[in-house]
Short mmCIF file of C-alpha atoms and ligand atoms in Angstrom, two decimals:
data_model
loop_
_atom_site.label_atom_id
_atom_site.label_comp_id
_atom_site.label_asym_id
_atom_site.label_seq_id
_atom_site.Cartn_x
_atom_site.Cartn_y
_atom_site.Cartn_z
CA UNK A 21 89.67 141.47 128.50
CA UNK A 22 89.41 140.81 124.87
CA UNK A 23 86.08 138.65 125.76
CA UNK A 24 84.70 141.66 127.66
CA UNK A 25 85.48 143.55 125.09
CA UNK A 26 83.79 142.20 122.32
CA UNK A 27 80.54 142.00 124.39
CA UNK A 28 80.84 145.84 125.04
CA UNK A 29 80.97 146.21 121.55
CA UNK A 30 77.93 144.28 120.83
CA UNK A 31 75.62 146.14 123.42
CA UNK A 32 76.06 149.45 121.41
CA UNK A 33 72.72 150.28 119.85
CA UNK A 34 73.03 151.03 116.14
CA UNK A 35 73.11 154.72 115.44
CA UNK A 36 70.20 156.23 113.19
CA UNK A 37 71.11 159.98 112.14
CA UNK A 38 68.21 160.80 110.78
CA UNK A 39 66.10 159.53 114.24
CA UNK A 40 64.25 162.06 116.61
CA UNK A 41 64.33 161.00 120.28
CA UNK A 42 62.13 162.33 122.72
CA UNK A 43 62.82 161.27 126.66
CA UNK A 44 60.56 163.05 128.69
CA UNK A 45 59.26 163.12 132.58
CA UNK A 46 62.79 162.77 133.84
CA UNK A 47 64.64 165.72 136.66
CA UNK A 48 67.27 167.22 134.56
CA UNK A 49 70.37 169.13 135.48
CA UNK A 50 72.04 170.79 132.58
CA UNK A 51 75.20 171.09 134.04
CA UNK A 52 75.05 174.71 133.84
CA UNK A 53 74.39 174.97 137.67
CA UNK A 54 71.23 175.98 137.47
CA UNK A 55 68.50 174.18 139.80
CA UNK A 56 67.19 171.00 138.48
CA UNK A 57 64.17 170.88 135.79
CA UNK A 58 61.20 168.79 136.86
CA UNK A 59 59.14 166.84 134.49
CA UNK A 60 61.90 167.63 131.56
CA UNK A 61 61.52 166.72 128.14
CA UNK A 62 65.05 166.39 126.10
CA UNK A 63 64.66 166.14 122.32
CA UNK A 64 67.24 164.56 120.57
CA UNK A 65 68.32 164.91 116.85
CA UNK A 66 70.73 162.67 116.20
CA UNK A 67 74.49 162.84 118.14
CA UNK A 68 72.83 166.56 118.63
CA UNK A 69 70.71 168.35 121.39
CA UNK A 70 67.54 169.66 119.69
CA UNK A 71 65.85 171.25 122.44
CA UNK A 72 65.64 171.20 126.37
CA UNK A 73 62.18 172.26 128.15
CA UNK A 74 59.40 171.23 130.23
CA UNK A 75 56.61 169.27 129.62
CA UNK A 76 53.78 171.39 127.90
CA UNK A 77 56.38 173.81 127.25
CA UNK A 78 58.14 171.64 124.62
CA UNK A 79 56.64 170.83 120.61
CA UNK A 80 57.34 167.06 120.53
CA UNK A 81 58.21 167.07 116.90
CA UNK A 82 55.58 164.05 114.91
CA UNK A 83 57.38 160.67 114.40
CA UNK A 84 59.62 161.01 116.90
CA UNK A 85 60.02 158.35 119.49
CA UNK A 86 59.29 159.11 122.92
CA UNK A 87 60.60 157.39 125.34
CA UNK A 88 58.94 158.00 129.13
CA UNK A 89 61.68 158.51 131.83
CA UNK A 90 59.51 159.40 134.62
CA UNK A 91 61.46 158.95 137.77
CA UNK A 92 64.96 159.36 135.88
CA UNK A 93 67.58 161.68 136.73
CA UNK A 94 69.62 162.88 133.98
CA UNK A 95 72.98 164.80 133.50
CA UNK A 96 75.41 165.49 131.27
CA UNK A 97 78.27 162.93 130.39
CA UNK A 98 81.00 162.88 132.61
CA UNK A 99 84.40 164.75 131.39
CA UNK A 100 87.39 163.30 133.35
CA UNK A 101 90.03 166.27 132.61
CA UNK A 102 92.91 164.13 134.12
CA UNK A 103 92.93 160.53 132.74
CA UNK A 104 95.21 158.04 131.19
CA UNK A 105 95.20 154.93 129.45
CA UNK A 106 96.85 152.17 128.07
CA UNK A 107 99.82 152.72 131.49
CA UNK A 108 98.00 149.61 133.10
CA UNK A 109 97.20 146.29 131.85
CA UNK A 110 96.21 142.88 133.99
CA UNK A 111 96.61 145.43 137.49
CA UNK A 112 100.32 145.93 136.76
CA UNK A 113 101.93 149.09 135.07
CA UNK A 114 103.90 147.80 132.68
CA UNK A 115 105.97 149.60 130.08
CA UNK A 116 104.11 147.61 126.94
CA UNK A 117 101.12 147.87 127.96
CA UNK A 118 100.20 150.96 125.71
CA UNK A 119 98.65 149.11 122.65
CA UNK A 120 95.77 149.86 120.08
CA UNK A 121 93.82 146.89 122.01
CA UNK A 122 94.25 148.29 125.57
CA UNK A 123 93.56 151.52 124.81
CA UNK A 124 90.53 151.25 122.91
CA UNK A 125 89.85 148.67 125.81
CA UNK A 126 89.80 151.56 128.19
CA UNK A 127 88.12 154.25 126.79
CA UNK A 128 84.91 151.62 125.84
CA UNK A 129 85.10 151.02 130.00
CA UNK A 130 84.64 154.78 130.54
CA UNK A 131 81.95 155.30 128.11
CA UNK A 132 80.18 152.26 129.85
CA UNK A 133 80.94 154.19 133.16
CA UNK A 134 78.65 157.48 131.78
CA UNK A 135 82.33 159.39 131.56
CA UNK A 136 81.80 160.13 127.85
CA UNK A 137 84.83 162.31 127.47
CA UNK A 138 88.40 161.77 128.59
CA UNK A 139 91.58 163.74 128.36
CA UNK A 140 94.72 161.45 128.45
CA UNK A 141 97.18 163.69 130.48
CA UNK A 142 100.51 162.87 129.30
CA UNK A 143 102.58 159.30 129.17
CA UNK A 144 100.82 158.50 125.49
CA UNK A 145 102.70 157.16 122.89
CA UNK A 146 101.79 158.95 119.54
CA UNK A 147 99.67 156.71 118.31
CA UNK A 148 97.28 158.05 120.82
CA UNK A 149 96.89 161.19 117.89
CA UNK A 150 96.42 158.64 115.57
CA UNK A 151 93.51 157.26 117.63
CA UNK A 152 92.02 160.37 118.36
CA UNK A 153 92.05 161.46 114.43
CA UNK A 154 89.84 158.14 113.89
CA UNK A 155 87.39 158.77 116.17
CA UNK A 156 87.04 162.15 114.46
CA UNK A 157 86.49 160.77 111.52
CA UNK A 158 83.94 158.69 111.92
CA UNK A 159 82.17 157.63 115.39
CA UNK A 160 83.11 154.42 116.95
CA UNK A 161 82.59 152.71 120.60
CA UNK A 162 84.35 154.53 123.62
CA UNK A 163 84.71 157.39 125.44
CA UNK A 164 85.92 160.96 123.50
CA UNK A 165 89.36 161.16 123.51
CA UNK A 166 91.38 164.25 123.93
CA UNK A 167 94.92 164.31 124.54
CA UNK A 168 98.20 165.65 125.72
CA UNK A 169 100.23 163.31 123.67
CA UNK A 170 103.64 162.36 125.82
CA UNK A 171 104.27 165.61 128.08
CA UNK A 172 107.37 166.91 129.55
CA UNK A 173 108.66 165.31 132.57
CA UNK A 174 112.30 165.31 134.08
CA UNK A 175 115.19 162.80 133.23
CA UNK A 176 115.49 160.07 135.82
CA UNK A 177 112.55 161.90 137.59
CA UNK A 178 108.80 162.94 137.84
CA UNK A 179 106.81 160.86 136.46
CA UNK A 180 107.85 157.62 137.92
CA UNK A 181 105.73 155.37 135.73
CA UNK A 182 107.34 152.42 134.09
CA UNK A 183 106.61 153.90 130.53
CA UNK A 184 108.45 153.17 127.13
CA UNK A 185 110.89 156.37 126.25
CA UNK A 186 108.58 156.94 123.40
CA UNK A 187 106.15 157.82 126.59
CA UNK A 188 107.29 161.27 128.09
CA UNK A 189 110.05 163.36 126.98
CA UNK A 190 112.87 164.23 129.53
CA UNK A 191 114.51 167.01 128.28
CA UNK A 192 117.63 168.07 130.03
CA UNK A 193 117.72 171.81 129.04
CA UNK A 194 115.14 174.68 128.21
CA UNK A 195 116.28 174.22 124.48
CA UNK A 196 115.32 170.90 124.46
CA UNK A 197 111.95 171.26 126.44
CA UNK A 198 111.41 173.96 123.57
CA UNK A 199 112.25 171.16 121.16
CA UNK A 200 109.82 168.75 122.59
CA UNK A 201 107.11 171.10 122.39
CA UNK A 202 106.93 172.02 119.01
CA UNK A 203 107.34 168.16 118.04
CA UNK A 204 104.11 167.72 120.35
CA UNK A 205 102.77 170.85 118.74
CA UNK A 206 102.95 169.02 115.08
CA UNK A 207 100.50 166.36 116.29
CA UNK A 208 98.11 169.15 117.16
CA UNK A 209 97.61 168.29 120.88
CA UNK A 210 94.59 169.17 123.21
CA UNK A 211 96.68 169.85 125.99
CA UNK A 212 100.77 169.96 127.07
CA UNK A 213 101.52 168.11 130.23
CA UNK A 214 104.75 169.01 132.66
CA UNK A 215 105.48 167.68 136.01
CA UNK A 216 106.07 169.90 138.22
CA UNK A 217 107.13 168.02 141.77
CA UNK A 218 109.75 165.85 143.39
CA UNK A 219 107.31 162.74 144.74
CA UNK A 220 107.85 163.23 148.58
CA UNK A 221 111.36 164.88 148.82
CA UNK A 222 112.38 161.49 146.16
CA UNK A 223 114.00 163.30 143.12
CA UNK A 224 115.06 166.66 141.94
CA UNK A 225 112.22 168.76 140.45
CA UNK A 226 111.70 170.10 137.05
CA UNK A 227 113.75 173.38 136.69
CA UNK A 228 111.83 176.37 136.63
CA UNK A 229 113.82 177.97 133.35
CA UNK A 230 112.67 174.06 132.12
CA UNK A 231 108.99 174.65 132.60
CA UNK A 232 108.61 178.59 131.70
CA UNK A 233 110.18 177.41 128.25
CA UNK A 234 107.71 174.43 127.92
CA UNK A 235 104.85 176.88 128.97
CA UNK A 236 105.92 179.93 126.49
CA UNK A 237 106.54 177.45 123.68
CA UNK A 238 103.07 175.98 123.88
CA UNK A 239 101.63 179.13 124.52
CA UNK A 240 103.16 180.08 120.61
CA UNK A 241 101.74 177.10 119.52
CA UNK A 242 98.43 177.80 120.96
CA UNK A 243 98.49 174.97 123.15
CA UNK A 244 97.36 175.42 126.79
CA UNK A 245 99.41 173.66 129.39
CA UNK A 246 98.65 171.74 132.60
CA UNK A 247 101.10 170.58 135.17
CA UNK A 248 101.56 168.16 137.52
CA UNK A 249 101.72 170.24 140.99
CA UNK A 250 101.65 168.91 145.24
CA UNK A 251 103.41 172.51 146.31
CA UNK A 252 101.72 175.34 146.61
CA UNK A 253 105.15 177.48 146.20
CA UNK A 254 105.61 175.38 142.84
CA UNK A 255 101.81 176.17 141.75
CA UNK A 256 102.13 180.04 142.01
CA UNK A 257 105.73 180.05 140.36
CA UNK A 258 103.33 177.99 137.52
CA UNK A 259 100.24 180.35 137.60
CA UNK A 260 102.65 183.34 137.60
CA UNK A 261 104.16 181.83 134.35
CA UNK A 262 101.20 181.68 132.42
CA UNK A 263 100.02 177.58 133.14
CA UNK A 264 96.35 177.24 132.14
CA UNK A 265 95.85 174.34 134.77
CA UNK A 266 96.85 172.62 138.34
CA UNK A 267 95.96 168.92 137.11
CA UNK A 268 96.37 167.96 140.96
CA UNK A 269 95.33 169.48 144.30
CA UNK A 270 98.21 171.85 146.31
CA UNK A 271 98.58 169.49 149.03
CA UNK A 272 101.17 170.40 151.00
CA UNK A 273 99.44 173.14 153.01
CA UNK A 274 96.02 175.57 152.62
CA UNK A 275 96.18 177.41 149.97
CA UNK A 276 96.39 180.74 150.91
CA UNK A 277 94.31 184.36 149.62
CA UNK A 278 97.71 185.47 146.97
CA UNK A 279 96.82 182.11 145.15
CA UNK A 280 92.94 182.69 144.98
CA UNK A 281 93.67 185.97 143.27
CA UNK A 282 96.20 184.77 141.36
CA UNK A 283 93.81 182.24 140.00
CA UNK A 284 90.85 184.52 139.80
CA UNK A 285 92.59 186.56 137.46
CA UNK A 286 94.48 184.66 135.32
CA UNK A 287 91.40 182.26 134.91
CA UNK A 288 93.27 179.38 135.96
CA UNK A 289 91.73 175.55 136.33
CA UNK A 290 92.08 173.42 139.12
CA UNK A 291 91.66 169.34 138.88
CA UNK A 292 91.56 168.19 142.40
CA UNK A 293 92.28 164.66 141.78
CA UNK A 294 91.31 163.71 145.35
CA UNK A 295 91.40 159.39 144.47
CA UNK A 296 94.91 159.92 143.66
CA UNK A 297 95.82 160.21 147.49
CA UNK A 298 92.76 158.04 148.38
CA UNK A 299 93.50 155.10 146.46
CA UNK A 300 97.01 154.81 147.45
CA UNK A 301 95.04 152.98 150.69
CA UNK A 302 91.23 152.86 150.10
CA UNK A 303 91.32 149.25 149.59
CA UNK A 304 93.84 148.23 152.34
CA UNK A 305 91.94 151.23 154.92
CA UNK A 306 88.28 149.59 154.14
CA UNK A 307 88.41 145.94 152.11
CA UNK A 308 84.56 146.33 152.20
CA UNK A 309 85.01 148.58 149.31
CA UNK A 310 86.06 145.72 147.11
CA UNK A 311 82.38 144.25 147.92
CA UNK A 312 80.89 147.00 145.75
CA UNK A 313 79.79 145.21 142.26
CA UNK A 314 79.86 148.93 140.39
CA UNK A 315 83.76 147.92 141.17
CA UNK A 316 83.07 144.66 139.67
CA UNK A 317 82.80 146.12 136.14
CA UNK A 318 85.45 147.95 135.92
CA UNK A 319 88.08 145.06 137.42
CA UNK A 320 89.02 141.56 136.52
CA UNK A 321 88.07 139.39 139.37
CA UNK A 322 91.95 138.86 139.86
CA UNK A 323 93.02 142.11 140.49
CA UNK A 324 90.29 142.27 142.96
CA UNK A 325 91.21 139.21 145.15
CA UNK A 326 94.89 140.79 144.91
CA UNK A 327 93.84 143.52 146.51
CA UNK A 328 91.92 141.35 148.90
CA UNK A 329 95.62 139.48 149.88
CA UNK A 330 96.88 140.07 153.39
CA UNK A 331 100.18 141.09 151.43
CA UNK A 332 98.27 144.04 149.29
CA UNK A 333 97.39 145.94 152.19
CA UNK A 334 101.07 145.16 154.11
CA UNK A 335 102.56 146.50 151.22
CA UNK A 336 100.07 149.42 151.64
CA UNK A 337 100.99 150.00 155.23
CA UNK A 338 104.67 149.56 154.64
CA UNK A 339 104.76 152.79 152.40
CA UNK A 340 106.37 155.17 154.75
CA UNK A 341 104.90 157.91 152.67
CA UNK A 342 101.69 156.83 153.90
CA UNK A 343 100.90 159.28 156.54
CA UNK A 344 102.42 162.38 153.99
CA UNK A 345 99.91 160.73 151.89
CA UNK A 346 96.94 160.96 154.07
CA UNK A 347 97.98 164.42 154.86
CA UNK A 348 98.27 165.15 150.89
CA UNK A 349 94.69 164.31 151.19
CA UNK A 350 93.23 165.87 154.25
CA UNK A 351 94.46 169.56 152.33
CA UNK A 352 93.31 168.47 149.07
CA UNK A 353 90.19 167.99 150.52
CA UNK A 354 90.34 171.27 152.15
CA UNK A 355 91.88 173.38 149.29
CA UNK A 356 89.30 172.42 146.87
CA UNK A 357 86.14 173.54 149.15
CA UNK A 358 88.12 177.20 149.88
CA UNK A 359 88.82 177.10 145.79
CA UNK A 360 85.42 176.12 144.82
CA UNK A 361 83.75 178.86 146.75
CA UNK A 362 86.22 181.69 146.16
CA UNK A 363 84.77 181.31 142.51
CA UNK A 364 88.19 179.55 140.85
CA UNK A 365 87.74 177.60 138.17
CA UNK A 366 86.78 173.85 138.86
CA UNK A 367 87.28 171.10 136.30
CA UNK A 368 87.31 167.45 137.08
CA UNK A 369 89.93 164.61 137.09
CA UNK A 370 90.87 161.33 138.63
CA UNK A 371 94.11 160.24 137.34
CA UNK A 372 92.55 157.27 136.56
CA UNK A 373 94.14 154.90 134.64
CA UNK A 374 98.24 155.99 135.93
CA UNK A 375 98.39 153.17 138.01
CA UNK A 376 96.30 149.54 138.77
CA UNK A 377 94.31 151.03 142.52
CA UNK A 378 93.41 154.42 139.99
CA UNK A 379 90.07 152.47 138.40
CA UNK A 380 89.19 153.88 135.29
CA UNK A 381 85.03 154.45 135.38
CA UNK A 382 85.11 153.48 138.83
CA UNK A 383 87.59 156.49 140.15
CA UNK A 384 85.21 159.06 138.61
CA UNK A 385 82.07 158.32 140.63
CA UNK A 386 83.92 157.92 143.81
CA UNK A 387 85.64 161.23 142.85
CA UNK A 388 82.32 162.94 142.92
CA UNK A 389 81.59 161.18 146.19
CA UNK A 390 85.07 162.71 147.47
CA UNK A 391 83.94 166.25 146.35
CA UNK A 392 80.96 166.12 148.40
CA UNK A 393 82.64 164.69 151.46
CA UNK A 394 85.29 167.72 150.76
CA UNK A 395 82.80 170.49 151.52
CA UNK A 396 81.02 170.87 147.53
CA UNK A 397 77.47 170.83 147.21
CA UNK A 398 76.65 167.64 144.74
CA UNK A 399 75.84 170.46 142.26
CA UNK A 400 79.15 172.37 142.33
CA UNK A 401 80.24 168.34 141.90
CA UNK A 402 78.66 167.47 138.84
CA UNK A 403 79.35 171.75 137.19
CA UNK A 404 82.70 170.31 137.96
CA UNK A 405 82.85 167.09 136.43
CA UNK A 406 80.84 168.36 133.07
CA UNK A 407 80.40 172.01 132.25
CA UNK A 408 84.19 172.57 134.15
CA UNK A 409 85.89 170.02 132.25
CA UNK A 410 84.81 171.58 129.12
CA UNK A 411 85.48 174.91 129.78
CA UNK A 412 89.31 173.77 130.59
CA UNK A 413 89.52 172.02 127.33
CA UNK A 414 88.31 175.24 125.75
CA UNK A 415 85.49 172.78 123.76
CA UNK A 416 81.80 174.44 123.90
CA UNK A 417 80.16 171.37 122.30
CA UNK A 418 80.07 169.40 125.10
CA UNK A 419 79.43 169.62 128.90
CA UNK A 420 75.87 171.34 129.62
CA UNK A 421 72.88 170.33 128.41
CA UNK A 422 71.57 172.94 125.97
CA UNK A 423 70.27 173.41 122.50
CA UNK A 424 72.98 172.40 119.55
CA UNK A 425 75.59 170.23 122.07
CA UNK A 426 76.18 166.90 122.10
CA UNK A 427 73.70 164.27 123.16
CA UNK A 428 76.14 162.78 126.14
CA UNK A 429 74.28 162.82 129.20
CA UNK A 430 72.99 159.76 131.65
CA UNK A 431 70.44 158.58 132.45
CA UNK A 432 70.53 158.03 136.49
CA UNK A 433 67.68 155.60 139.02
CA UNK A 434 68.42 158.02 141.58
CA UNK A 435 68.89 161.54 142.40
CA UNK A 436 72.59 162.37 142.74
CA UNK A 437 71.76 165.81 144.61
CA UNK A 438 70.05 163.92 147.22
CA UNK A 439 73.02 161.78 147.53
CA UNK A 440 75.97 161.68 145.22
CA UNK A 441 76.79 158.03 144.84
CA UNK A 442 73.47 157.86 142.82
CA UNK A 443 75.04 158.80 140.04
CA UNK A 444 76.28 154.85 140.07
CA UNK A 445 72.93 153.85 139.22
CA UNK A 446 73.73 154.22 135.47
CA UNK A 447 70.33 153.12 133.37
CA UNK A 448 71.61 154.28 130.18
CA UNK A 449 74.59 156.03 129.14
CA UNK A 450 74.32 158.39 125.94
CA UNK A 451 76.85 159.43 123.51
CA UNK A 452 76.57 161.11 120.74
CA UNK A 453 72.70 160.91 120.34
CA UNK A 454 73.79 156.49 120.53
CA UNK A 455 72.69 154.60 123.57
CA UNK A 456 75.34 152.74 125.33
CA UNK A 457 74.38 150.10 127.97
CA UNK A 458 75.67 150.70 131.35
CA UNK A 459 78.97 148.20 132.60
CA UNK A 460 76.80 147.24 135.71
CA UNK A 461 73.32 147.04 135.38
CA UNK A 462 71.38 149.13 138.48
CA UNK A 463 74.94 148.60 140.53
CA UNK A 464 74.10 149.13 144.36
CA UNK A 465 74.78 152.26 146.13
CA UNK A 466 77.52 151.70 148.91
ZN1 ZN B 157 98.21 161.85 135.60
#
C-alpha cells in the first residue's frame, strides 16, 4: 500500500496557477442535465472554470495551451455523497485501521478513480477534521474531503462496524444525543450522521425521541443531517422530523405516493446506495467480475484471490440474510427509478469504503452502472453522481461544469450515455485545474 502510494503521489502533475488550459473538440456534459455539447472547448484558469462553449463560439485566450481532445468525453468529477474511509485496511475491517496513512491512502484511490469529492458519512475519528482543515489550506493529492465526523448510532447497535469508541457516539438518552451533537458541531461538520435501522430484525433501533433530538440539535447548529434508513415507516417518521437526507435506499417495500410528497416538499435527498446490497454477493454470484483489471487498481491482488476462495463465496451463501438482501435490492432498484422521475432529489453514494467487498473508486462506477440497470437514463446517472451530490452538500463550487467552479471533471475514451460503464475508461482525471493520472490506464469495459 505504502509502495502504491508513493507512486500515486509521483504521477500528480505539478500545479501552475497562473497557467491557461484550453481542451477543446471533446462531447461535454456539464452535469447540469442538459444535452451533451459537441465539439466543446473548456478553458481552464487555474483550479478554476474560465469558460465553457463551442468551438468558434469560444475566444481561446493567447498563450494558453491547447490541448486537442477530439473524440473525448468529458464530465464533471464524481461526488460520492455516502463514503468512508480509513474502516478497512488489508480487506479486513479492523478497529485500528483509521490512521493518517490509510486515510490519505484512500482518498488518493478515489481521486485516481475520477471521484474527486467524497463525503465520509460517519465512523471518523476526529482527526478526520483535522485532515479536512489541511486540505483547505493548501491543496494536496486526493480526493475532497467532506465529512460527518463520528455520527450518532445506538449502544450495542446500528452500526455494526468494528470501530474504536472514539468512532461513533452511542448515546443512551435524547440528552446525551443532544450532547454529542454540539461536540460534533464544534468541529464544524459537513454533515451529522444517525442510524436509523435494526440490520434485519438483529438489534433494537434508534429511539425516535433519540433521533428528533439529534436532528433539532443539528438543525440549531446549522448542520444538516442524514440517516441511515432500510424502512420506509422509519424514513417518513425521519422526513417528517426535519432529516435533510435518506443516505440509503427504502428497501423494504415500494415507496409509496405520501413519501414522494413528503419529499417533494421538504426538498429531501435520496442516496440510493444500490452496491451496498449488491456487493454483499457480486463476487460470490459472478467470480468473472474479479477478472475486470479497473478492479485491479483499486485491490491488492490478495484480497482479490480471497474473494476468488471456494470459502469466500460459502461464507457468502451461508448468510441467511441473503435472500432479504437480494430483496433489499430488487426495491432499491425499484424505489430509486419511481423517486428519480417523480422529481425527488437524487444525490449519489456507494458506501464505499464501510466494509472490504464496498471498493472505494471501483463501487462508484459500478454504482452508475446499477442506476442505469435500475430504470435512470445514464444522464439522470451522472446529474446524480455530480450536480446532486453537490446540491445535498449545499456546496455550489463544485458539481456542473460552468463558468467560476472548480476544474474537476474527466476526461472519458468513451461515451458514457451510449453506455454507462464508459465512464471506466478514465484518460485523465482533473482536480482542481491539476491533472491526475488515472489508477488503470484505458481499463476494459466489462
Ligand atoms: Zn455508510
Amino acid at each position: 500500500m505504502r509502495c502504491m502510494l508513493l507512486v500515486a503521489f509521483a504521477l500528480i502533475a505539478t500545479p501552475s496557477s497562473a497557467e491557461v488550459v484550453v481542451l477543446r473538440g471533446a462531447r461535454l456534459i456539464d452535469g447540469t442535465g442538459k444535452a451533451a455539447r459537441q465539439n466543446a472547448v473548456l478553458v481552464i484558469d487555474g483550479d478554476r472554470i474560465a469558460t465553457v462553449g463551442v468551438a468558434g463560439k469560444v475566444t481561446i485566450p493567447r498563450d494558453a495551451r491547447v490541448v486537442d481532445v477530439k473524440g473525448r468525453t468529458i464530465i464533471p468529477g464524481l461526488i460520492n455523497a455516502h463514503g468512508h474511509a480509513g474502516l478497512v485496511v488489508d480487506g479486513q475491517n479492523r478497529a485500528d485501521a483509521y490512521t493518517r496513512e490509510n486515510v490519505e491512502a484512500q482518498l488518493v484511490r478515489y481521486e485516481q478513480y475520477g471521484v474527486t469529492s467524497v463525503l465520509t458519512l460517519g465512523l471518523n475519528r476526529d482527526l478526520v477534521f483535522e485532515l479536512r482543515d489541511e486540505q483547505r489550506a493548501s491543496p494536496r493529492p486526493g480526493a475532497t474531503l467532506f465529512t460527518a465526523g463520528r455520527g450518532i448510532g445506538v449502544p450495542d447497535a446500528a452500526p455494526p462496524v468494528p470501530v474504536a469508541p472514539d468512532q461513533v457516539y452511542r448515546p443512551k438518552t435524547a440528552e446525551e444525543a443532544v450532547a454529542d451533537v454540539r461536540e460534533t458541531a464544534a468541529h464544524h461538520p459537513d454533515y451529522l450522521k444517525i442510524w436509523v435501522d435494526d440490520i434485519y430484525g438483529k438489534f433494537p433501533k434508534m429511539d425516535p425521541g433519540v433521533f428528533k433530538a439529534a436532528i433539532d440539535e443539528a438543525h440549531r447548529n446549522k448542520i444538516r443531517v442524514a440517516s441511515h434508513v432500510f424502512y420506509l415507516a422509519d424514513a417518513k417518521a425521519l422526513i417528517a422530523d426535519g432529516v435533510d437526507a435518506l443516505a440509503h435506499s427504502i428497501r423494504d417495500r415500494p415507496v409509496d405516493a405520501a413519501i414522494v410528497q413528503q419529499m417533494k416538499q421538504r426538498g429531501t435527498f435520496y442516496v440510493a446506495t444500490l452496491g451496498v446490497d449488491e456487493s454483499s454477493f457480486a463476487f460470490a454470484d459472478d467470480p468473472s467480475l474479479l477478472d475486470d483489471p479497473f478492479l485491479a487498481g483499486a485491490l491488492s491482488p490478495e484480497v482479490i484471490a480471497k474473494f476468488r476462495t471456494p470459502e469466500f463465496r460459502e461464507k457468502v451463501k451461508a448468510d441467511k440474510n441473503l435472500p432479504r438482501i437480494r430483496e433489499a435490492l430488487a426495491n432499491g432498484m425499484k424505489n430509486v427509478k419511481t423517486l428519480q422521475e417523480a422529481g425527488v432529489h437524487i444525490a449519489f453514494g456507494t458506501d464505499s469504503g464501510a466494509n472490504p467487498v464496498r471498493i472505494p473508486g471501483w463501487a462508484e462506477h459500478r454504482e452508475l452502472e446499477l442506476l442505469v440497470r435500475a430504470g435512470l437514463s445514464p444522464m439522470a446517472a451522472l446529474v446524480a453522481a455530480t450536480r446532486g451530490s453537490a446540491n445535498m452538500l449545499g456546496v455550489t463550487d463544485r458539481g456542473t461544469l460552468e463558468k467560476g467552479k472548480r476544474a474537476d471533471f474527466l476526461i472519458l475514451a468513451g461515451n458514457p450515455l451510449e453506455d454507462i460503464r464508459n465512464t471506466r475508461k478514465l484518460v485523465a482525471i482533473w482536480h482542481d485545474g491539476r491533472e491526475v493520472k488515472p489508477g488503470v490506464e484505458m481499463a476494459s469495459v466489462r
